[in-house]
mmCIF file of C-alpha atoms and ligand atoms in Angstrom:
data_model
loop_
_atom_site.group_PDB
_atom_site.id
_atom_site.type_symbol
_atom_site.label_atom_id
_atom_site.label_comp_id
_atom_site.label_asym_id
_atom_site.label_seq_id
_atom_site.Cartn_x
_atom_site.Cartn_y
_atom_site.Cartn_z
ATOM 1 C CA MET X 1 0.767 4.555 0.984
ATOM 2 C CA ILE X 2 -2.525 5.075 0.099
ATOM 3 C CA GLU X 3 -1.781 6.250 -3.603
ATOM 4 C CA VAL X 4 0.339 3.063 -3.855
ATOM 5 C CA LEU X 5 -2.521 0.890 -3.106
ATOM 6 C CA LYS X 6 -4.450 2.731 -5.658
ATOM 7 C CA MET X 7 -1.889 2.317 -8.335
ATOM 8 C CA ARG X 8 -1.711 -1.482 -7.744
ATOM 9 C CA ARG X 9 -4.694 -2.899 -10.132
ATOM 10 C CA LYS X 10 -5.900 -6.306 -9.562
ATOM 11 C CA LEU X 11 -5.170 -8.969 -11.864
ATOM 12 C CA VAL X 12 -6.726 -12.437 -12.227
ATOM 13 C CA LEU X 13 -4.902 -14.873 -14.410
ATOM 14 C CA GLY X 14 -5.249 -18.256 -15.806
ATOM 15 C CA ASN X 15 -2.683 -20.763 -16.002
ATOM 16 C CA TRP X 16 -4.582 -23.277 -18.172
ATOM 17 C CA LYS X 17 -1.121 -25.696 -17.685
ATOM 18 C CA MET X 18 -1.159 -28.755 -20.228
ATOM 19 C CA HIS X 19 -5.074 -28.575 -21.039
ATOM 20 C CA GLY X 20 -7.248 -27.486 -23.686
ATOM 21 C CA ALA X 21 -8.796 -28.093 -27.059
ATOM 22 C CA ILE X 22 -9.729 -26.025 -30.058
ATOM 23 C CA GLY X 23 -13.472 -26.660 -29.416
ATOM 24 C CA THR X 24 -13.497 -26.215 -25.723
ATOM 25 C CA ASN X 25 -11.090 -23.179 -25.517
ATOM 26 C CA ALA X 26 -13.503 -21.547 -27.884
ATOM 27 C CA GLN X 27 -16.434 -22.224 -25.550
ATOM 28 C CA LEU X 28 -14.428 -21.051 -22.428
ATOM 29 C CA LEU X 29 -13.121 -18.048 -23.785
ATOM 30 C CA GLN X 30 -16.342 -17.008 -25.457
ATOM 31 C CA ALA X 31 -18.130 -17.395 -22.022
ATOM 32 C CA ILE X 32 -15.522 -15.133 -20.451
ATOM 33 C CA ARG X 33 -15.462 -12.822 -23.049
ATOM 34 C CA GLN X 34 -18.949 -12.475 -22.889
ATOM 35 C CA HIS X 35 -18.554 -11.822 -18.773
ATOM 36 C CA LEU X 36 -16.438 -9.127 -19.086
ATOM 37 C CA THR X 37 -18.712 -7.095 -21.904
ATOM 38 C CA THR X 38 -21.389 -7.071 -19.922
ATOM 39 C CA SER X 39 -19.805 -5.491 -16.735
ATOM 40 C CA SER X 40 -17.216 -3.084 -16.463
ATOM 41 C CA LEU X 41 -14.239 -4.358 -14.295
ATOM 42 C CA PRO X 42 -12.025 -2.754 -12.105
ATOM 43 C CA VAL X 43 -9.381 -5.264 -12.532
ATOM 44 C CA ASP X 44 -6.942 -6.909 -15.294
ATOM 45 C CA VAL X 45 -7.979 -10.384 -16.716
ATOM 46 C CA GLY X 46 -5.871 -12.790 -18.717
ATOM 47 C CA VAL X 47 -4.822 -16.155 -19.557
ATOM 48 C CA CYS X 48 -2.004 -18.031 -19.987
ATOM 49 C CA VAL X 49 -2.500 -20.727 -22.727
ATOM 50 C CA PRO X 50 -0.453 -23.544 -24.093
ATOM 51 C CA ALA X 51 1.506 -21.830 -27.362
ATOM 52 C CA PRO X 52 -0.269 -23.754 -30.037
ATOM 53 C CA TYR X 53 -3.539 -21.972 -29.211
ATOM 54 C CA LEU X 54 -1.967 -18.642 -28.935
ATOM 55 C CA SER X 55 -3.286 -17.908 -32.261
ATOM 56 C CA GLN X 56 -6.884 -18.984 -31.706
ATOM 57 C CA THR X 57 -6.574 -17.274 -28.545
ATOM 58 C CA ARG X 58 -5.511 -13.590 -30.016
ATOM 59 C CA ASP X 59 -8.386 -14.309 -32.539
ATOM 60 C CA LEU X 60 -11.171 -14.746 -29.982
ATOM 61 C CA LEU X 61 -9.898 -11.666 -27.508
ATOM 62 C CA THR X 62 -8.811 -9.219 -30.128
ATOM 63 C CA GLY X 63 -10.835 -6.268 -29.116
ATOM 64 C CA SER X 64 -11.918 -7.334 -25.743
ATOM 65 C CA ASP X 65 -10.789 -6.570 -22.347
ATOM 66 C CA MET X 66 -8.681 -9.704 -21.950
ATOM 67 C CA LYS X 67 -5.281 -10.262 -22.352
ATOM 68 C CA TRP X 68 -3.547 -13.547 -22.883
ATOM 69 C CA GLY X 69 -0.204 -14.956 -23.087
ATOM 70 C CA ALA X 70 2.052 -18.055 -22.220
ATOM 71 C CA GLN X 71 3.270 -20.216 -19.555
ATOM 72 C CA ASP X 72 6.924 -20.474 -20.427
ATOM 73 C CA VAL X 73 9.962 -18.975 -22.669
ATOM 74 C CA SER X 74 13.272 -19.374 -23.881
ATOM 75 C CA ALA X 75 16.486 -17.769 -21.605
ATOM 76 C CA HIS X 76 17.451 -17.310 -25.299
ATOM 77 C CA ALA X 77 16.481 -14.585 -27.889
ATOM 78 C CA LYS X 78 16.576 -17.050 -30.915
ATOM 79 C CA GLY X 79 19.013 -19.804 -32.448
ATOM 80 C CA ALA X 80 19.100 -23.498 -32.632
ATOM 81 C CA PHE X 81 17.456 -24.285 -29.233
ATOM 82 C CA THR X 82 14.999 -26.954 -30.820
ATOM 83 C CA GLY X 83 11.795 -26.998 -29.209
ATOM 84 C CA GLU X 84 11.994 -23.502 -27.752
ATOM 85 C CA ILE X 85 9.898 -20.411 -27.952
ATOM 86 C CA SER X 86 11.142 -17.164 -27.988
ATOM 87 C CA ALA X 87 9.845 -13.965 -26.162
ATOM 88 C CA ALA X 88 9.696 -12.218 -29.684
ATOM 89 C CA MET X 89 7.373 -15.182 -31.050
ATOM 90 C CA LEU X 90 5.282 -14.777 -28.291
ATOM 91 C CA ALA X 91 4.799 -11.221 -28.726
ATOM 92 C CA GLU X 92 3.980 -11.607 -32.466
ATOM 93 C CA PHE X 93 0.940 -13.202 -31.380
ATOM 94 C CA GLY X 94 0.005 -10.536 -29.071
ATOM 95 C CA SER X 95 0.794 -12.055 -25.631
ATOM 96 C CA GLN X 96 1.214 -9.618 -22.620
ATOM 97 C CA TYR X 97 2.201 -11.976 -19.866
ATOM 98 C CA VAL X 98 4.241 -15.034 -19.709
ATOM 99 C CA ILE X 99 4.663 -17.054 -16.361
ATOM 100 C CA VAL X 100 8.512 -17.925 -15.542
ATOM 101 C CA GLY X 101 9.959 -20.328 -13.181
ATOM 102 C CA HIS X 102 6.466 -22.054 -12.418
ATOM 103 C CA SER X 103 7.267 -24.719 -9.695
ATOM 104 C CA GLU X 104 6.135 -27.398 -11.982
ATOM 105 C CA ARG X 105 9.079 -25.998 -14.599
ATOM 106 C CA ARG X 106 11.747 -25.940 -11.730
ATOM 107 C CA ALA X 107 10.716 -29.393 -10.624
ATOM 108 C CA TYR X 108 10.146 -31.376 -13.261
ATOM 109 C CA HIS X 109 12.369 -29.239 -15.642
ATOM 110 C CA GLY X 110 15.314 -28.433 -13.386
ATOM 111 C CA GLU X 111 15.056 -24.699 -14.106
ATOM 112 C CA THR X 112 17.676 -23.022 -12.082
ATOM 113 C CA ALA X 113 17.315 -19.507 -10.726
ATOM 114 C CA ASP X 114 19.659 -18.328 -13.166
ATOM 115 C CA ALA X 115 17.392 -19.819 -16.319
ATOM 116 C CA VAL X 116 14.610 -18.031 -14.637
ATOM 117 C CA GLY X 117 16.087 -14.671 -14.273
ATOM 118 C CA ALA X 118 17.100 -15.322 -18.006
ATOM 119 C CA LYS X 119 13.738 -15.971 -19.191
ATOM 120 C CA ALA X 120 12.309 -13.125 -17.072
ATOM 121 C CA ARG X 121 14.779 -10.778 -18.959
ATOM 122 C CA GLN X 122 14.183 -11.951 -22.297
ATOM 123 C CA ALA X 123 10.396 -11.596 -21.818
ATOM 124 C CA ILE X 124 11.053 -7.799 -20.794
ATOM 125 C CA VAL X 125 13.284 -7.230 -23.415
ATOM 126 C CA ALA X 126 10.303 -8.797 -25.628
ATOM 127 C CA GLY X 127 8.247 -6.097 -24.144
ATOM 128 C CA LEU X 128 5.857 -8.604 -22.114
ATOM 129 C CA VAL X 129 5.189 -8.744 -18.500
ATOM 130 C CA PRO X 130 7.074 -11.976 -16.945
ATOM 131 C CA VAL X 131 4.972 -13.458 -14.272
ATOM 132 C CA VAL X 132 7.604 -14.790 -11.633
ATOM 133 C CA CYS X 133 6.552 -17.628 -9.415
ATOM 134 C CA VAL X 134 8.213 -18.479 -6.185
ATOM 135 C CA GLY X 135 7.293 -20.656 -3.479
ATOM 136 C CA GLU X 136 8.247 -22.911 -0.945
ATOM 137 C CA THR X 137 7.768 -26.630 -0.595
ATOM 138 C CA LEU X 138 5.982 -28.378 2.246
ATOM 139 C CA HIS X 139 8.745 -29.492 3.824
ATOM 140 C CA GLU X 140 10.644 -26.162 3.570
ATOM 141 C CA ARG X 141 7.419 -24.478 5.351
ATOM 142 C CA ASP X 142 7.238 -27.539 8.039
ATOM 143 C CA ALA X 143 11.195 -26.358 8.633
ATOM 144 C CA GLY X 144 10.215 -22.776 9.127
ATOM 145 C CA MET X 145 11.807 -21.918 5.843
ATOM 146 C CA ALA X 146 9.173 -20.255 4.040
ATOM 147 C CA GLU X 147 9.822 -17.016 3.955
ATOM 148 C CA GLN X 148 13.752 -16.762 3.365
ATOM 149 C CA VAL X 149 13.008 -19.237 0.496
ATOM 150 C CA VAL X 150 10.755 -16.684 -1.351
ATOM 151 C CA ARG X 151 12.760 -13.757 -0.464
ATOM 152 C CA ASN X 152 15.822 -15.810 -1.984
ATOM 153 C CA GLN X 153 13.592 -16.442 -5.441
ATOM 154 C CA LEU X 154 12.946 -12.923 -5.673
ATOM 155 C CA SER X 155 16.461 -11.702 -5.180
ATOM 156 C CA ASP X 156 17.633 -14.096 -7.701
ATOM 157 C CA VAL X 157 15.188 -12.880 -10.051
ATOM 158 C CA LEU X 158 15.608 -9.389 -9.398
ATOM 159 C CA ALA X 159 19.081 -9.474 -9.812
ATOM 160 C CA PHE X 160 18.465 -10.533 -13.637
ATOM 161 C CA VAL X 161 15.602 -7.968 -14.230
ATOM 162 C CA GLY X 162 16.773 -4.846 -12.084
ATOM 163 C CA SER X 163 14.254 -2.554 -10.699
ATOM 164 C CA GLU X 164 14.108 0.339 -12.684
ATOM 165 C CA ASN X 165 10.277 -0.238 -13.956
ATOM 166 C CA PRO X 166 8.164 -2.072 -11.369
ATOM 167 C CA ALA X 167 5.395 -2.743 -13.659
ATOM 168 C CA GLN X 168 7.650 -4.712 -15.989
ATOM 169 C CA ILE X 169 7.485 -7.202 -13.782
ATOM 170 C CA VAL X 170 4.655 -9.285 -11.584
ATOM 171 C CA ILE X 171 5.438 -11.862 -8.871
ATOM 172 C CA ALA X 172 3.176 -14.818 -8.030
ATOM 173 C CA TYR X 173 3.130 -16.148 -4.687
ATOM 174 C CA GLU X 174 2.610 -19.746 -4.813
ATOM 175 C CA PRO X 175 3.393 -22.203 -2.147
ATOM 176 C CA VAL X 176 3.973 -25.689 -3.973
ATOM 177 C CA TRP X 177 2.066 -27.790 -1.280
ATOM 178 C CA ALA X 178 -1.154 -25.440 -1.966
ATOM 179 C CA ILE X 179 -1.140 -26.373 -6.079
ATOM 180 C CA GLY X 180 -3.545 -28.528 -7.430
ATOM 181 C CA THR X 181 -4.114 -30.055 -4.154
ATOM 182 C CA GLY X 182 -7.351 -28.514 -3.300
ATOM 183 C CA ARG X 183 -5.163 -26.916 -0.169
ATOM 184 C CA SER X 184 -4.863 -23.384 -0.494
ATOM 185 C CA ALA X 185 -2.577 -21.327 2.101
ATOM 186 C CA SER X 186 -5.121 -19.560 4.533
ATOM 187 C CA ALA X 187 -5.210 -16.221 4.159
ATOM 188 C CA ALA X 188 -3.504 -15.272 6.995
ATOM 189 C CA ASP X 189 -0.496 -17.364 5.742
ATOM 190 C CA ALA X 190 -0.506 -15.862 2.308
ATOM 191 C CA GLN X 191 -0.666 -12.255 3.556
ATOM 192 C CA ALA X 192 2.087 -12.883 5.679
ATOM 193 C CA ILE X 193 4.374 -14.019 2.846
ATOM 194 C CA HIS X 194 3.286 -11.339 0.619
ATOM 195 C CA ALA X 195 3.725 -8.743 3.244
ATOM 196 C CA ALA X 196 7.608 -10.266 3.477
ATOM 197 C CA LEU X 197 7.788 -10.253 -0.535
ATOM 198 C CA ARG X 198 6.419 -6.545 -0.268
ATOM 199 C CA ALA X 199 9.238 -5.589 2.413
ATOM 200 C CA CYS X 200 11.924 -7.571 0.175
ATOM 201 C CA LEU X 201 10.449 -5.468 -3.071
ATOM 202 C CA SER X 202 10.774 -2.305 -1.210
ATOM 203 C CA GLU X 203 14.554 -2.639 -0.467
ATOM 204 C CA HIS X 204 14.982 -2.581 -4.220
ATOM 205 C CA GLY X 205 13.685 0.813 -4.299
ATOM 206 C CA GLU X 206 10.162 2.420 -2.950
ATOM 207 C CA ALA X 207 8.839 2.262 -6.792
ATOM 208 C CA MET X 208 8.809 -1.424 -6.724
ATOM 209 C CA ASN X 209 5.852 -1.137 -4.146
ATOM 210 C CA GLN X 210 3.885 -0.651 -7.313
ATOM 211 C CA THR X 211 4.817 -4.406 -8.727
ATOM 212 C CA ARG X 212 2.093 -6.782 -8.168
ATOM 213 C CA ILE X 213 2.197 -9.863 -6.096
ATOM 214 C CA LEU X 214 -0.479 -12.642 -7.008
ATOM 215 C CA TYR X 215 -1.486 -15.448 -4.719
ATOM 216 C CA GLY X 216 -1.671 -19.004 -6.454
ATOM 217 C CA GLY X 217 -2.332 -22.229 -5.360
ATOM 218 C CA SER X 218 -6.230 -23.876 -4.918
ATOM 219 C CA ILE X 219 -7.810 -20.753 -5.575
ATOM 220 C CA LYS X 220 -11.455 -21.267 -5.857
ATOM 221 C CA PRO X 221 -14.810 -19.491 -5.991
ATOM 222 C CA ASN X 222 -15.083 -20.430 -2.255
ATOM 223 C CA ASN X 223 -12.032 -18.667 -0.887
ATOM 224 C CA ALA X 224 -11.174 -16.178 -3.796
ATOM 225 C CA HIS X 225 -12.735 -13.440 -1.756
ATOM 226 C CA GLU X 226 -10.710 -14.013 2.033
ATOM 227 C CA LEU X 227 -7.802 -14.238 -0.079
ATOM 228 C CA LEU X 228 -7.956 -11.537 -2.560
ATOM 229 C CA THR X 229 -9.210 -8.859 0.478
ATOM 230 C CA CYS X 230 -5.917 -9.535 1.701
ATOM 231 C CA ALA X 231 -3.956 -5.543 1.998
ATOM 232 C CA ASP X 232 -0.822 -7.252 0.075
ATOM 233 C CA ILE X 233 -2.732 -9.930 -2.288
ATOM 234 C CA ASP X 234 -2.968 -8.179 -5.681
ATOM 235 C CA GLY X 235 -4.429 -10.651 -7.548
ATOM 236 C CA ALA X 236 -4.691 -14.132 -8.289
ATOM 237 C CA LEU X 237 -2.612 -17.056 -10.596
ATOM 238 C CA ILE X 238 -5.494 -19.829 -10.967
ATOM 239 C CA GLY X 239 -4.844 -23.211 -12.525
ATOM 240 C CA GLY X 240 -7.979 -25.690 -12.242
ATOM 241 C CA ALA X 241 -10.594 -23.049 -11.690
ATOM 242 C CA SER X 242 -9.460 -21.094 -14.610
ATOM 243 C CA LEU X 243 -10.727 -24.422 -16.798
ATOM 244 C CA VAL X 244 -14.078 -23.966 -15.762
ATOM 245 C CA ALA X 245 -15.716 -20.642 -17.148
ATOM 246 C CA SER X 246 -18.181 -20.230 -13.956
ATOM 247 C CA ASP X 247 -15.390 -20.707 -11.440
ATOM 248 C CA PHE X 248 -13.084 -18.278 -13.370
ATOM 249 C CA ILE X 249 -15.598 -15.640 -13.823
ATOM 250 C CA SER X 250 -17.135 -15.931 -9.815
ATOM 251 C CA ILE X 251 -12.909 -15.509 -8.981
ATOM 252 C CA ILE X 252 -12.975 -12.269 -11.428
ATOM 253 C CA ASP X 253 -16.128 -11.256 -9.808
ATOM 254 C CA SER X 254 -14.458 -11.594 -6.232
ATOM 255 C CA ALA X 255 -11.488 -9.896 -7.313
ATOM 256 C CA SER X 256 -13.848 -6.859 -8.539
ATOM 257 C CA ARG X 257 -15.915 -6.780 -5.580
ATOM 258 C CA ALA X 258 -12.384 -6.394 -3.365
ATOM 259 C CA ALA X 259 -10.919 -3.515 -5.702
ATOM 260 C CA SER X 260 -14.046 -1.740 -5.643
ATOM 261 C CA ALA X 261 -14.244 -2.129 -1.765
ATOM 262 C CA SER X 262 -10.182 -0.754 -1.536
ATOM 263 C CA THR X 263 -11.243 2.161 -3.676
ATOM 264 C CA VAL X 264 -14.172 3.214 -1.628
ATOM 265 C CA SER X 265 -12.084 3.107 1.933
ATOM 266 C CA ASP X 266 -9.308 4.922 0.309
ATOM 267 C CA GLU X 267 -11.693 7.495 -1.183
ATOM 268 C CA VAL X 268 -12.977 7.951 2.276
ATOM 269 C CA PHE X 269 -9.684 7.934 3.950
ATOM 270 C CA ASP X 270 -8.351 10.715 1.725
ATOM 271 C CA ALA X 271 -11.411 12.834 2.583
ATOM 272 C CA GLY X 272 -10.248 12.764 6.213
ATOM 273 C CA VAL X 273 -12.875 10.260 7.361
ATOM 274 C CA LYS X 274 -12.107 7.129 9.208
ATOM 275 C CA PRO X 275 -13.179 4.174 7.071
HETATM 276 P P1 LIG P 301 -4.279 -24.460 -9.156
HETATM 277 O O1 LIG P 301 -2.712 -24.198 -9.968
HETATM 278 O O2 LIG P 301 -4.948 -23.058 -8.845
HETATM 279 O O3 LIG P 301 -4.646 -25.778 -9.783
HETATM 280 O O4 LIG P 301 -3.927 -24.724 -7.596
HETATM 281 C C1 LIG P 301 -2.296 -23.044 -9.703
HETATM 282 C C2 LIG P 301 -1.094 -22.662 -10.543
HETATM 283 O O5 LIG P 301 -0.449 -23.708 -9.983
HETATM 284 O O6 LIG P 301 -0.641 -21.737 -11.264
#
């Protein structure tokens, strides 16, 4: 179990949504990049930007420790799908991650479980890591169905992508009622769902213990520490706060402290001393 924990490096990923402009993107990315070069981080950091800004993002981040990617991808490899962007196109711009199945896409664009699964599979084929979002609505939570809903969403996508290579996929638990509302899940509630998702992953083979599960939904500098120190929360998917350099940097720092603390306690534990 300790070995497994060490292998799940925390990931802090920004989701810009439909925000940005060439001028402000440059300021934001340069500020974050600058911060990463002054401190060596024990976490992975990336930004998922609107597709037209992938070229600019690549130019500004190449040579840094930051990764980048997109917020959606076509369920098809290529062809007559006007307006769609293929996974291979995203890869050509150096993307490493792509968000799939975000609740805004499921709700406003009618994305079905099959479409989300097909998108995740296209991403993997092109060498990208799909960040698959799952999460319950407030109605589902109030009905006591939160755990079942997210387990079903996870199983649906695993049916498409298989479980041969757990590092090929990242899961993001984003309760719909917490996104953009300023009302985050409590650390205890988030941890409970993450533990359920982890148990679901384990049912698909022990290797799936290495799959990272991020939390998303109103993560801010003031709640990041509490969430990121939970045992089964392997990082953060951040919307609003990823657009403010100082907020995003503060959350990266919280993740780094959480990662360093867990490494130290593992080493003490490995040495046979109780932490
Ligand atoms: P938020 O968005 O941090 O603004 O709540 C998170 C997301 O939708 O990924």
